[in-house]
Coordinates of C-alpha atoms in Angstrom, one line a residue:
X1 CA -27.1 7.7 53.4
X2 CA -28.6 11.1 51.9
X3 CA -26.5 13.5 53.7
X4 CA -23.2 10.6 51.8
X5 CA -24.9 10.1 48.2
X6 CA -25.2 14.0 48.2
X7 CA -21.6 14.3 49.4
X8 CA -20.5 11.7 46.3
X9 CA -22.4 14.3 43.7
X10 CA -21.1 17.4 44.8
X11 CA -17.0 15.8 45.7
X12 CA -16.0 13.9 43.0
X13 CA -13.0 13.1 45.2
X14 CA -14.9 12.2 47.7
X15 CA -17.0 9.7 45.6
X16 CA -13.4 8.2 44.2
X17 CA -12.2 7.3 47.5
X18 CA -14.6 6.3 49.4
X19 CA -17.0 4.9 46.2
X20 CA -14.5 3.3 43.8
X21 CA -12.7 0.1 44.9
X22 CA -8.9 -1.3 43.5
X23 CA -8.7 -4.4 42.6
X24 CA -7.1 -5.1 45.8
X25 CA -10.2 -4.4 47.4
X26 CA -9.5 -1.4 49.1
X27 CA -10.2 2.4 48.3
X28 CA -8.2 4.7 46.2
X29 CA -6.7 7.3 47.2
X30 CA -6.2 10.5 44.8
X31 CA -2.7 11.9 44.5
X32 CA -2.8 15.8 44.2
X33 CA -2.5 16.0 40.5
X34 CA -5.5 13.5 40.1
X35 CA -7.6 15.5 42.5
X36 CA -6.6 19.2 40.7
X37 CA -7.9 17.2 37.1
X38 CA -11.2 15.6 37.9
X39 CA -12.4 18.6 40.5
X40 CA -11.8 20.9 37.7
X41 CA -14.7 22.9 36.3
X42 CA -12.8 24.4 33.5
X43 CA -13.8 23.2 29.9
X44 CA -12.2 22.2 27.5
X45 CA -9.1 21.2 28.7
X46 CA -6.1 18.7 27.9
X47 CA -4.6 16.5 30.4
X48 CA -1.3 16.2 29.1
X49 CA 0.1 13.2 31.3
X50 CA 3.5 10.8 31.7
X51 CA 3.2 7.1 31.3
X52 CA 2.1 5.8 34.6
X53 CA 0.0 8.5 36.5
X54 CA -3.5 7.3 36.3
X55 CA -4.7 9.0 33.8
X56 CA -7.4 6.0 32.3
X57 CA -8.0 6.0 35.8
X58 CA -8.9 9.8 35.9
X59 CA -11.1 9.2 32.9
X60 CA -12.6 6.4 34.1
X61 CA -13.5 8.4 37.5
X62 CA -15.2 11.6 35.0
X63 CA -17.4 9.3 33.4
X64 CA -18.7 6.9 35.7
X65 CA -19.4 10.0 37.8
X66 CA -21.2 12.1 36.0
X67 CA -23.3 9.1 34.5
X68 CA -24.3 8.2 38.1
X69 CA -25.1 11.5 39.3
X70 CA -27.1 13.9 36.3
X71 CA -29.3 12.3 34.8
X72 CA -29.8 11.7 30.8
X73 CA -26.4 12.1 30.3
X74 CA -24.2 11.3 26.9
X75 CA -21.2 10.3 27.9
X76 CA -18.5 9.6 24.7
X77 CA -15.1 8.6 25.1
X78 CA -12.7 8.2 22.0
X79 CA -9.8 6.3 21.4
X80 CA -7.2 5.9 18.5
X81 CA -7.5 2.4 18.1
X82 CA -9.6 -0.8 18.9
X83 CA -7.5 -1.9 21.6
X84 CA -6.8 1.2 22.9
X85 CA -10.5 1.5 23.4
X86 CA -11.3 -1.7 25.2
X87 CA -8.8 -0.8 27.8
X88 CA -10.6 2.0 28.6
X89 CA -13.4 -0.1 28.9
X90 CA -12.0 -2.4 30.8
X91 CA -10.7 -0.2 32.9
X92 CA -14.3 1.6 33.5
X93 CA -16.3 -1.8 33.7
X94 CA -14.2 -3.4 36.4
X95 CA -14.9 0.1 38.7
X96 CA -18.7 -0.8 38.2
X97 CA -17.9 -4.3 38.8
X98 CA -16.4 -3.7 42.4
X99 CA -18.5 -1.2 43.8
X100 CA -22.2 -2.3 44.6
X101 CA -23.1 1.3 45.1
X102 CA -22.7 1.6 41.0
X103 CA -23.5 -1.8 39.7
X104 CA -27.2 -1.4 41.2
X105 CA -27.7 1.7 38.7
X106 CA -26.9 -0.2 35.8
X107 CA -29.1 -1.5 33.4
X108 CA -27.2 -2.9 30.9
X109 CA -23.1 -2.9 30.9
X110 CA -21.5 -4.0 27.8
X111 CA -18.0 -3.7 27.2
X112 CA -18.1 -0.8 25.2
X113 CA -21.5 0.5 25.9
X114 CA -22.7 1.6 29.4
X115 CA -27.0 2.1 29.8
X116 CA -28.1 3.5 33.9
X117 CA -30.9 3.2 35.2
X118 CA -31.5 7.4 35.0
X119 CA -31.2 7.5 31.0
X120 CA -27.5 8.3 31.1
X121 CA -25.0 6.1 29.4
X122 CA -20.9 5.8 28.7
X123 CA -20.1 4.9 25.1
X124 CA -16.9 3.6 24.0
X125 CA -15.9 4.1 20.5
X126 CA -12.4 4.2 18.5
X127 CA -11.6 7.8 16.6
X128 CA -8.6 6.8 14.4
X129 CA -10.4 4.7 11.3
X130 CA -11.9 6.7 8.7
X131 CA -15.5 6.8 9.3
X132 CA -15.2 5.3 12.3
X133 CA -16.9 8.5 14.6
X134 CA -20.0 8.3 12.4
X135 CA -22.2 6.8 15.2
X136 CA -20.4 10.2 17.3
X137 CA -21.3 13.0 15.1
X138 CA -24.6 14.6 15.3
X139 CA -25.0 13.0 18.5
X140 CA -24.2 15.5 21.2
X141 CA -22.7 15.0 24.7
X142 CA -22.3 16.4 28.1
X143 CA -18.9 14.7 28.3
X144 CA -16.8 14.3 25.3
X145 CA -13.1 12.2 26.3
X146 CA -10.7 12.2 23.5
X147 CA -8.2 9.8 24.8
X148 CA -4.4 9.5 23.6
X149 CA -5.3 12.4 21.1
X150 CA -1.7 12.6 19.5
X151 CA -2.5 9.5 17.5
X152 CA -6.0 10.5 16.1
X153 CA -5.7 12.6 12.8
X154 CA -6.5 16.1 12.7
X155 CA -9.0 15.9 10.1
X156 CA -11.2 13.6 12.6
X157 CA -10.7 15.8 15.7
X158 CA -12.2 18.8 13.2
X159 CA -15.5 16.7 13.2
X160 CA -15.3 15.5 16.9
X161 CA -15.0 18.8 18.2
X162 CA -18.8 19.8 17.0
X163 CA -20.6 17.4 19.0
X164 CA -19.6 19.6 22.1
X165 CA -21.4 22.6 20.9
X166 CA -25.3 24.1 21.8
X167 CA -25.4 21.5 24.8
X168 CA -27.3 22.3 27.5
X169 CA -26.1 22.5 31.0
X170 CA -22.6 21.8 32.4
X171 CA -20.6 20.2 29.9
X172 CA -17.1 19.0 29.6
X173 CA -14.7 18.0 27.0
X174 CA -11.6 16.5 27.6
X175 CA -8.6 15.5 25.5
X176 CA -5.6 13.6 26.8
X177 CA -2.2 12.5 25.5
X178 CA 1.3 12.7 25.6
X179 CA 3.6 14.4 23.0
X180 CA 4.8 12.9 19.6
X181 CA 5.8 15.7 17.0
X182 CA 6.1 19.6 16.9
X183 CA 2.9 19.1 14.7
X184 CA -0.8 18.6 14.9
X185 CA -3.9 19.0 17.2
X186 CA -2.4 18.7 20.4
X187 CA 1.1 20.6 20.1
X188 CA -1.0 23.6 18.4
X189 CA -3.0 23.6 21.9
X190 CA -0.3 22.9 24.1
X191 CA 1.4 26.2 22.4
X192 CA -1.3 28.3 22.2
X193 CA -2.8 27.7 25.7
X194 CA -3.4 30.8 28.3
X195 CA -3.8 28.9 31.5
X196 CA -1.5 26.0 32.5
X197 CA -1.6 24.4 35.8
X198 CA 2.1 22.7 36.1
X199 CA 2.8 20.4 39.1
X200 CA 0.5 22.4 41.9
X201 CA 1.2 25.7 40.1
X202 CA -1.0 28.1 37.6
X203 CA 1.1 30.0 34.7
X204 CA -0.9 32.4 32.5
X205 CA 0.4 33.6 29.5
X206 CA -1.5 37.0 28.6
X207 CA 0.4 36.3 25.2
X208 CA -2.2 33.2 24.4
X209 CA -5.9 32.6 23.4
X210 CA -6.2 29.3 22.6
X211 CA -9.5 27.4 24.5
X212 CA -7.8 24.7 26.2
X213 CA -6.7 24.6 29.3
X214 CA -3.7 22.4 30.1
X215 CA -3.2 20.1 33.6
X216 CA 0.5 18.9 33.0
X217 CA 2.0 16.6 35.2
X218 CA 5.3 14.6 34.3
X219 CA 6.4 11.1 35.6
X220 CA 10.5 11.5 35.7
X221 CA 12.6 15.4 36.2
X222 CA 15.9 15.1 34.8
X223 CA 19.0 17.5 35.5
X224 CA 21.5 19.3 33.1
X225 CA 23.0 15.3 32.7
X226 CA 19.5 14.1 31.7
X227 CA 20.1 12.1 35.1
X228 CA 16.9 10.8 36.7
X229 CA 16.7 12.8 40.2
X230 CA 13.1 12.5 41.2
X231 CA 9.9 10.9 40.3
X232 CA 6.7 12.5 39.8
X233 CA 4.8 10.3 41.5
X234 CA 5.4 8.7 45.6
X235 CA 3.8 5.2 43.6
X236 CA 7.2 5.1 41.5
X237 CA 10.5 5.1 42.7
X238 CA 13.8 6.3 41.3
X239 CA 15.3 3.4 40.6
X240 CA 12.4 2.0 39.1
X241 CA 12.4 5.2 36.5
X242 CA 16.4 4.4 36.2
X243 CA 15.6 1.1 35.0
X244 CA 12.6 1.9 32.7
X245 CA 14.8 4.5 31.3
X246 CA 17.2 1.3 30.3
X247 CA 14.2 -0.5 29.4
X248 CA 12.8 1.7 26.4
X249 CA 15.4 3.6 25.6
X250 CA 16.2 7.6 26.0
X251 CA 14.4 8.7 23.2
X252 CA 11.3 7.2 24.4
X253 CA 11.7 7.7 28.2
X254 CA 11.8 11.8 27.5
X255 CA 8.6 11.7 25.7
X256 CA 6.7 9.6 27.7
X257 CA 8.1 10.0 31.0
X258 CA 9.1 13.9 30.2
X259 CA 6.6 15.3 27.9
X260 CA 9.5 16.3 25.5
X261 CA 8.5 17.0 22.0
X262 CA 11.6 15.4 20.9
X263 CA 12.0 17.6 17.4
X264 CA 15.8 16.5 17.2
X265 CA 14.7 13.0 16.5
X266 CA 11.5 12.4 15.3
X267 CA 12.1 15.8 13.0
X268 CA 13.6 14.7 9.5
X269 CA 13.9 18.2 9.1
X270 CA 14.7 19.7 12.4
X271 CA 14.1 23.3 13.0
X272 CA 17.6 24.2 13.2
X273 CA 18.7 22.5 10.0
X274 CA 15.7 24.5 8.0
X275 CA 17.1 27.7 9.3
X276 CA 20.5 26.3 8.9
X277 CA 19.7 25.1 4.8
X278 CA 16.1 27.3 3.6
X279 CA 16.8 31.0 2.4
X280 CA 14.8 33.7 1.4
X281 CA 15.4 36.0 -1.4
X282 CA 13.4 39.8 -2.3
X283 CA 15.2 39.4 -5.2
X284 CA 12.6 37.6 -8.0
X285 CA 14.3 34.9 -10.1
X286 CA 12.7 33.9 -13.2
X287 CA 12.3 30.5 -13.8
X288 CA 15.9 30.4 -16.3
X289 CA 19.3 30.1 -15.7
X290 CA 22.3 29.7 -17.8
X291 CA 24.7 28.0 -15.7
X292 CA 25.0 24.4 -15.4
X293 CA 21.6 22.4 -13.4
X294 CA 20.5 19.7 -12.4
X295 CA 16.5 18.8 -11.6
X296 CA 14.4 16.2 -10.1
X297 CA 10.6 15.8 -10.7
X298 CA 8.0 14.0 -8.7
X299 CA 4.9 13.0 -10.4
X300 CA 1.9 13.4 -8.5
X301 CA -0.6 11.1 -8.7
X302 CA -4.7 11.2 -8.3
X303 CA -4.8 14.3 -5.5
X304 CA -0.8 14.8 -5.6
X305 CA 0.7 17.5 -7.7
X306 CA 3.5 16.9 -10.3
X307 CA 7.1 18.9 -8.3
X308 CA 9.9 20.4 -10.3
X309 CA 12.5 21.1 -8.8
X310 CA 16.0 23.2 -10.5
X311 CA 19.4 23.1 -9.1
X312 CA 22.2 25.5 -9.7
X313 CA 25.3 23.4 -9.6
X314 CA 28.5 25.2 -7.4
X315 CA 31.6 25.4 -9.5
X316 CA 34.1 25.0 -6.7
X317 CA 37.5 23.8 -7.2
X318 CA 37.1 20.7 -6.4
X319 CA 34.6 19.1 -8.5
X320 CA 34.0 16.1 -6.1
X321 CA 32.4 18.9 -3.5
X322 CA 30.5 20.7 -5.6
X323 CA 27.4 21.9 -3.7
X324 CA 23.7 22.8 -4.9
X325 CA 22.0 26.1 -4.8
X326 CA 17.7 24.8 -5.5
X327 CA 16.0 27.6 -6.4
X328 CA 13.9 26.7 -9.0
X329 CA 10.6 25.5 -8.4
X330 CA 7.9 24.8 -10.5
X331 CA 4.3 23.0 -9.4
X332 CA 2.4 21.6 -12.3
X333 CA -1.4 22.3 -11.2
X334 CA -3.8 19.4 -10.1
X335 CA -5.0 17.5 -13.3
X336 CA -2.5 18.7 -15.4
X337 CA -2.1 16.3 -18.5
X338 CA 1.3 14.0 -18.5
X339 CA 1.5 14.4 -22.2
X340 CA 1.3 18.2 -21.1
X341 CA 3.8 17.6 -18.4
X342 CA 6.7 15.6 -20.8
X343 CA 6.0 18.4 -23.8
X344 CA 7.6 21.2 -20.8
X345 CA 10.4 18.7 -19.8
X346 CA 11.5 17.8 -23.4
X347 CA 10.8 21.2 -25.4
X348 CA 10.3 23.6 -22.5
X349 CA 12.6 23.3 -19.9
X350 CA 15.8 23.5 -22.2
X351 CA 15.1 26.8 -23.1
X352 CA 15.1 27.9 -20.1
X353 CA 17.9 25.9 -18.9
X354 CA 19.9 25.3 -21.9
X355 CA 22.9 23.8 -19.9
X356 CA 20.9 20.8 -17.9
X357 CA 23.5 17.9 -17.3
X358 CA 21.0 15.4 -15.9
X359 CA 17.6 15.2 -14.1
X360 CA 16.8 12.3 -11.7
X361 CA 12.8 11.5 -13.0
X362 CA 10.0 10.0 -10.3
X363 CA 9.5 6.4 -12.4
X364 CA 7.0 4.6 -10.1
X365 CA 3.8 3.4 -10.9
X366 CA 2.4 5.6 -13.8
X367 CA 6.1 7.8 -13.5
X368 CA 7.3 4.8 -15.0
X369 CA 5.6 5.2 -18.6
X370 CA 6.5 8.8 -18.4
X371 CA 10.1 8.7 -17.6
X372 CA 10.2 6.1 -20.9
X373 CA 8.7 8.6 -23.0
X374 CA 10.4 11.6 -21.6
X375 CA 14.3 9.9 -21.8
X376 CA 13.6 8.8 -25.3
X377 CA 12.8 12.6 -27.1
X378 CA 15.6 13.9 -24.5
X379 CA 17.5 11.3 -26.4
X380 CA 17.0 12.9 -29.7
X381 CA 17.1 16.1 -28.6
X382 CA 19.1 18.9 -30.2
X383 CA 21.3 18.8 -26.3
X384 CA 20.7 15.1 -25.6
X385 CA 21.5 14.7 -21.3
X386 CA 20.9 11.6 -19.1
X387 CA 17.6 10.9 -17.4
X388 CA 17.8 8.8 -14.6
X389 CA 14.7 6.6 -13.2
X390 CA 14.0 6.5 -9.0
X391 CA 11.6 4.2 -8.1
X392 CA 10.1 4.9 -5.2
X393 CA 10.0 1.9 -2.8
X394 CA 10.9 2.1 1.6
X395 CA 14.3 1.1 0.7
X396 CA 15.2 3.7 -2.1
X397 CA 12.9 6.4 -0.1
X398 CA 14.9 6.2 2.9
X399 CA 18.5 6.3 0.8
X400 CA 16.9 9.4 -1.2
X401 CA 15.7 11.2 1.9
X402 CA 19.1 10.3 4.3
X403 CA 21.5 11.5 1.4
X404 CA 19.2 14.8 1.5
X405 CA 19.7 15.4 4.8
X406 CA 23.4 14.4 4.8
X407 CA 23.9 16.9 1.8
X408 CA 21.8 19.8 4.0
X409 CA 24.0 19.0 7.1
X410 CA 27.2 19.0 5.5
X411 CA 26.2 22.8 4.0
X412 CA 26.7 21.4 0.7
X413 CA 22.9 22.1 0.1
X414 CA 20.5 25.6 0.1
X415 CA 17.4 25.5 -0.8
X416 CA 15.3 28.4 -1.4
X417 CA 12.7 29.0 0.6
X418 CA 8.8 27.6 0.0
X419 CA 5.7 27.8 1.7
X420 CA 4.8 24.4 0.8
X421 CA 8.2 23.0 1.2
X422 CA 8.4 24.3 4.7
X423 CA 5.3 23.0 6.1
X424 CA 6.3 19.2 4.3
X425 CA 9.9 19.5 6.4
X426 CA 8.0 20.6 9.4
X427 CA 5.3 17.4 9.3
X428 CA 7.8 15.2 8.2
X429 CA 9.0 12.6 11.1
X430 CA 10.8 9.5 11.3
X431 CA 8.8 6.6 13.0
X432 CA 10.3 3.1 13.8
X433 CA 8.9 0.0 13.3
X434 CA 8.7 -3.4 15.3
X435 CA 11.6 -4.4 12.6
X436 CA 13.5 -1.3 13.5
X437 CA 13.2 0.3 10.4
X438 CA 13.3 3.8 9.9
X439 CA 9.3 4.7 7.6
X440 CA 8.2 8.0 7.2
X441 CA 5.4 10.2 8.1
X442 CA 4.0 13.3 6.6
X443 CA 2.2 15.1 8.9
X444 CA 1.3 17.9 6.2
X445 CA -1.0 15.6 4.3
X446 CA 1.6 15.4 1.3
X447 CA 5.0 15.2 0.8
X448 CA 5.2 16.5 -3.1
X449 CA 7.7 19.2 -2.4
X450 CA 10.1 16.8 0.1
X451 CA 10.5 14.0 -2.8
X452 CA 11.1 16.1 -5.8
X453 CA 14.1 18.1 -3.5
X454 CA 15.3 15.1 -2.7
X455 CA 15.4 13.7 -6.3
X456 CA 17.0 16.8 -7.2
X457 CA 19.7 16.6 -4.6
X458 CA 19.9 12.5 -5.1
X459 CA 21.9 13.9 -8.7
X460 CA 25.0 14.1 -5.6
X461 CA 24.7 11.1 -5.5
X462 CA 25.2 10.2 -9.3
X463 CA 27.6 12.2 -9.4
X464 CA 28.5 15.8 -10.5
X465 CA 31.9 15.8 -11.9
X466 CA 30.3 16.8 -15.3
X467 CA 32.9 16.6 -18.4
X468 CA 31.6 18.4 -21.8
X469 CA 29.5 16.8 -23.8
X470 CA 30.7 14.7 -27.1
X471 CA 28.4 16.5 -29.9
X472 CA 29.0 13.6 -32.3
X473 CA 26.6 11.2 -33.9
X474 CA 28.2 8.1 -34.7
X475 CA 31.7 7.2 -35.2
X476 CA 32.2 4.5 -38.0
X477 CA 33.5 0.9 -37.7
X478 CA 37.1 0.4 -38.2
X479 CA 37.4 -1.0 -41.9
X480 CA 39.0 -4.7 -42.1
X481 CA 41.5 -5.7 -44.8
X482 CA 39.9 -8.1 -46.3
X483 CA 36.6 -8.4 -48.0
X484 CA 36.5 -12.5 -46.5
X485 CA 37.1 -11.7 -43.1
X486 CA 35.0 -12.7 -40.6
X487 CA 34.7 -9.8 -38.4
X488 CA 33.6 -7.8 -41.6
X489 CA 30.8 -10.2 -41.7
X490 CA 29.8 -10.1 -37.9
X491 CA 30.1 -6.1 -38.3
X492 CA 27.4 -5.7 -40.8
X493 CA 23.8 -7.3 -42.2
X494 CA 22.5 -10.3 -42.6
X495 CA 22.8 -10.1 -46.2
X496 CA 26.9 -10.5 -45.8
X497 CA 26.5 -13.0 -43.1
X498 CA 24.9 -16.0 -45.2
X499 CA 27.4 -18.5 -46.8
X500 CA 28.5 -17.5 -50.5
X501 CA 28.2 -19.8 -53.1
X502 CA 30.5 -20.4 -56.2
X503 CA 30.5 -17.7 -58.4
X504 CA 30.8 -15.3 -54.8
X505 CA 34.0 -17.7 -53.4
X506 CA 35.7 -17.0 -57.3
X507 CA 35.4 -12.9 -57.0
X508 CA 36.4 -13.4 -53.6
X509 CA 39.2 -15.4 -54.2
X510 CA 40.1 -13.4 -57.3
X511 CA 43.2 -10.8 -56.7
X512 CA 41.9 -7.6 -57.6
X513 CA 42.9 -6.1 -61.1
X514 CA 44.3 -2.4 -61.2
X515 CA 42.6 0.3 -63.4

């Protein structure tokens, strides 16, 4: 019994197949990409997994074993959501639950909270609320599980990541997940990782010195056809893939199944359309032009700064295609006083612009009182122009940011190129909803820069078959004939409108005499 306990410490493979029961009753048995990710020694590392290959059960396994075996252990496992986290749980209580060997070293075995008998214990907690790793931090632990890490914010992770430092002894931390976006914690690790062990084969790239090493192992391999023609796992067949594939959709399948960052469709801004539309210029342009712009201004609210942006409008032949140069950009610094922001727009910005033949004017929530104030002196204004309202709501958001792309795709669009602008594009993605609508993310924190462009370029959709303006003030009502007429009376005060009496009806009715 010695000579097989000391064999389940030193073999965690061992341990899961002859320890660990299914819920069939009988034992597991590993499949070689489970056995190359629970033997390993390596620290940190990523698990970067298809849909379907075990990996809660590979988790499950690293915890329960070290707990078991090394004693005073802190075991922490993380996941984005509540019910994320009690399948984990679930998944690590009914592997106590079967095997008698384990359940006698338990004292205590909540659902999310796991005490043995030798000080050690597994705690389950969820890492995507704010505040919600508080009972993590500070802490410490020999084993630190980040589970389905593409969904917990980066912000988080940067405090997670602590509690594995200055522990004594062999320690592990593991994060696991599948891709999402060509943003964030776990694509920045996957890209920047040395040492990847792909399907039973090491590839080092002397290029990389990131910390992480990745165990990749995908579920479906497609060919040139994106035809299903084998299965990464002897548990799953084919046709089984084929009709999951038909099930969830292609989009979907290739993430999950294929570990495809899928940039072309999750990307608003794909890479290719920000090479395609974003230039860069030596060339400094001062913040003035004199041909003929259009602008769009998002107002930033609390932490958000207020976005200009200018655009230079083509003068093609046909005005129904004219296109949009943006080049002028202008960030109005944190805190900056509206009344400060409305003086530029009114008094300001038409000196530097003199020929401005609209601007499209952010107009929700406290936007709203400033485009008032702003439309009304642009009004008066020595070179009155139009200022239209946008109110912000998913509807109009979705219009605004569509037409952008539309515009950019159709090469009708260049912008000029930003730092801030470019890392808003790159964390902006499209997510779908249970309704099937189309909401977006901004995986940069902000998405200042992306609404005021697209306000900007939303003037394309107003319109920009400019005709000159009329520089007149009022033009006078036509005169009537008579002095009795009614319309004469509608047409002017109140003072004309009342009923005359005697002595009025005998002028009125008196032919005039001549001089």
């Amino acid at each position: 019994m010695k000579e097989f306990v000391k064999r389940c410490r030193e073999d965690i493979v061992f341990f899961a197949e002859h320890v660990i029961r299914s819920e069939d009753g009988g034992f597991y048995k590993l499949e070689e990409h489970q056995k190359a990710m629970v033997s390993s020694k390596k620290s940190p590392v990523v698990y970067f997994c298809g849909r379907r290959l075990g990996k809660s059960f590979m988790l499950a396994i690293e915890c329960i074993h070290r707990a078991l075996f090394f004693k005073y252990q802190r075991v922490f496992v993380l996941s984005p959501t509540e019910n994320q986290a009690k399948e984990l749980a679930e998944t690590i209580s009914g592997m106590i639950e079967r095997s008698a060997l384990i359940e006698q070293d338990i004292l205590t075995n909540n659902v999310m909270e796991k005490k043995f008998k030798n000080g050690s214990r597994i705690v389950i907690r969820t890492g995507g609320g704010k505040g919600s790793v508080s009972s993590v931090i500070g802490s410490g632990a020999n084993l630190l599980i980040i589970d389905e890490i593409q969904d917990v914010d980066d912000s988080l992770i940067g405090k997670i990541i602590p509690v594995m430092r200055g522990q004594k002894g062999d320690s592990k931390f593991i994060v696991a997940g599948t891709p999402r976006a060509k943003t964030g914690f776990l694509f920045k690790t996957l890209d920047n990782a040395p040492d990847i062990w792909d399907n039973g084969k090491w590839i080092h790239h002397e290029d990389k010195n990131g910390a992480f090493t990745v165990y990749r192992k995908q579920t479906a391999y497609l060919d040139e056809n994106d035809n299903i023609i084998a299965s990464g796992t002897p548990r799953i067949t084919v046709d089984e893939l084929k009709e999951d594939y038909l099930n969830i959709g292609p989009i979907e399948f290739r993430q999950e199944y294929c570990l495809e960052f899928m940039s072309s469709v999750t990307d608003v801004y794909p890479l290719e359309l920000q090479q395609k539309v974003l230039y860069k210029d030596d060339k400094k342009d001062y913040f003035r032009s004199d041909k003929l712009v259009v602008y769009g201004i998002d107002i930033g609210k609390t932490r958000n700064e207020t976005v200009l942006y200018v655009a230079e409008v083509g003068d093609e032949y046909d005005p129904t295609q004219r296109s949009l140069n943006v080049k002028y950009c202008k960030e109005f610094a944190l805190g900056t006083p509206y009344s400060d922001i409305e003086d530029y727009i009114v008094i300001e910005l038409p000196k530097r612009f003199p020929n401005i033949r609209r601007g499209v004017f952010d107009a929700t929530g406290v936007g709203a009182a400033i485009y008032e104030n702003v439309a009304k002196r642009v009004k008066k204004s020595r070179n009155p122009y139009p200022v239209e309202p946008f109110v912000f709501s998913v509807k109009t958001k979705r219009e605004a940011v569509e037409l952008g792309v539309s515009a950019m795709e159709s090469g009708r669009v260049r912008v000029k190129w930003n730092r801030r602008l470019e890392e808003e594009m790159i964390g902006y993605k499209r997510e779908l909803t249970k309704d099937n609508n189309f909401i977006y993310n901004k995986g940069a924190g902000s998405d200042d820069y992306v609404d005021a462009l697209n306000l900007c370029i939303y003037n394309m959709a107003l319109g920009l078959n400019f005709k000159p303006p009329l520089f007149i003030k009022e033009v006078p009502k036509a005169v009537v004939k008579s002095f009795g007429d009614k319309q004469w009376q509608r047409n002017n005060s109140k003072k004309y409108k009342q009923k005359p009496n005697r002595y009025s009806k005998k002028i009125l009715n008196t032919p005039r005499r001549r001089l």
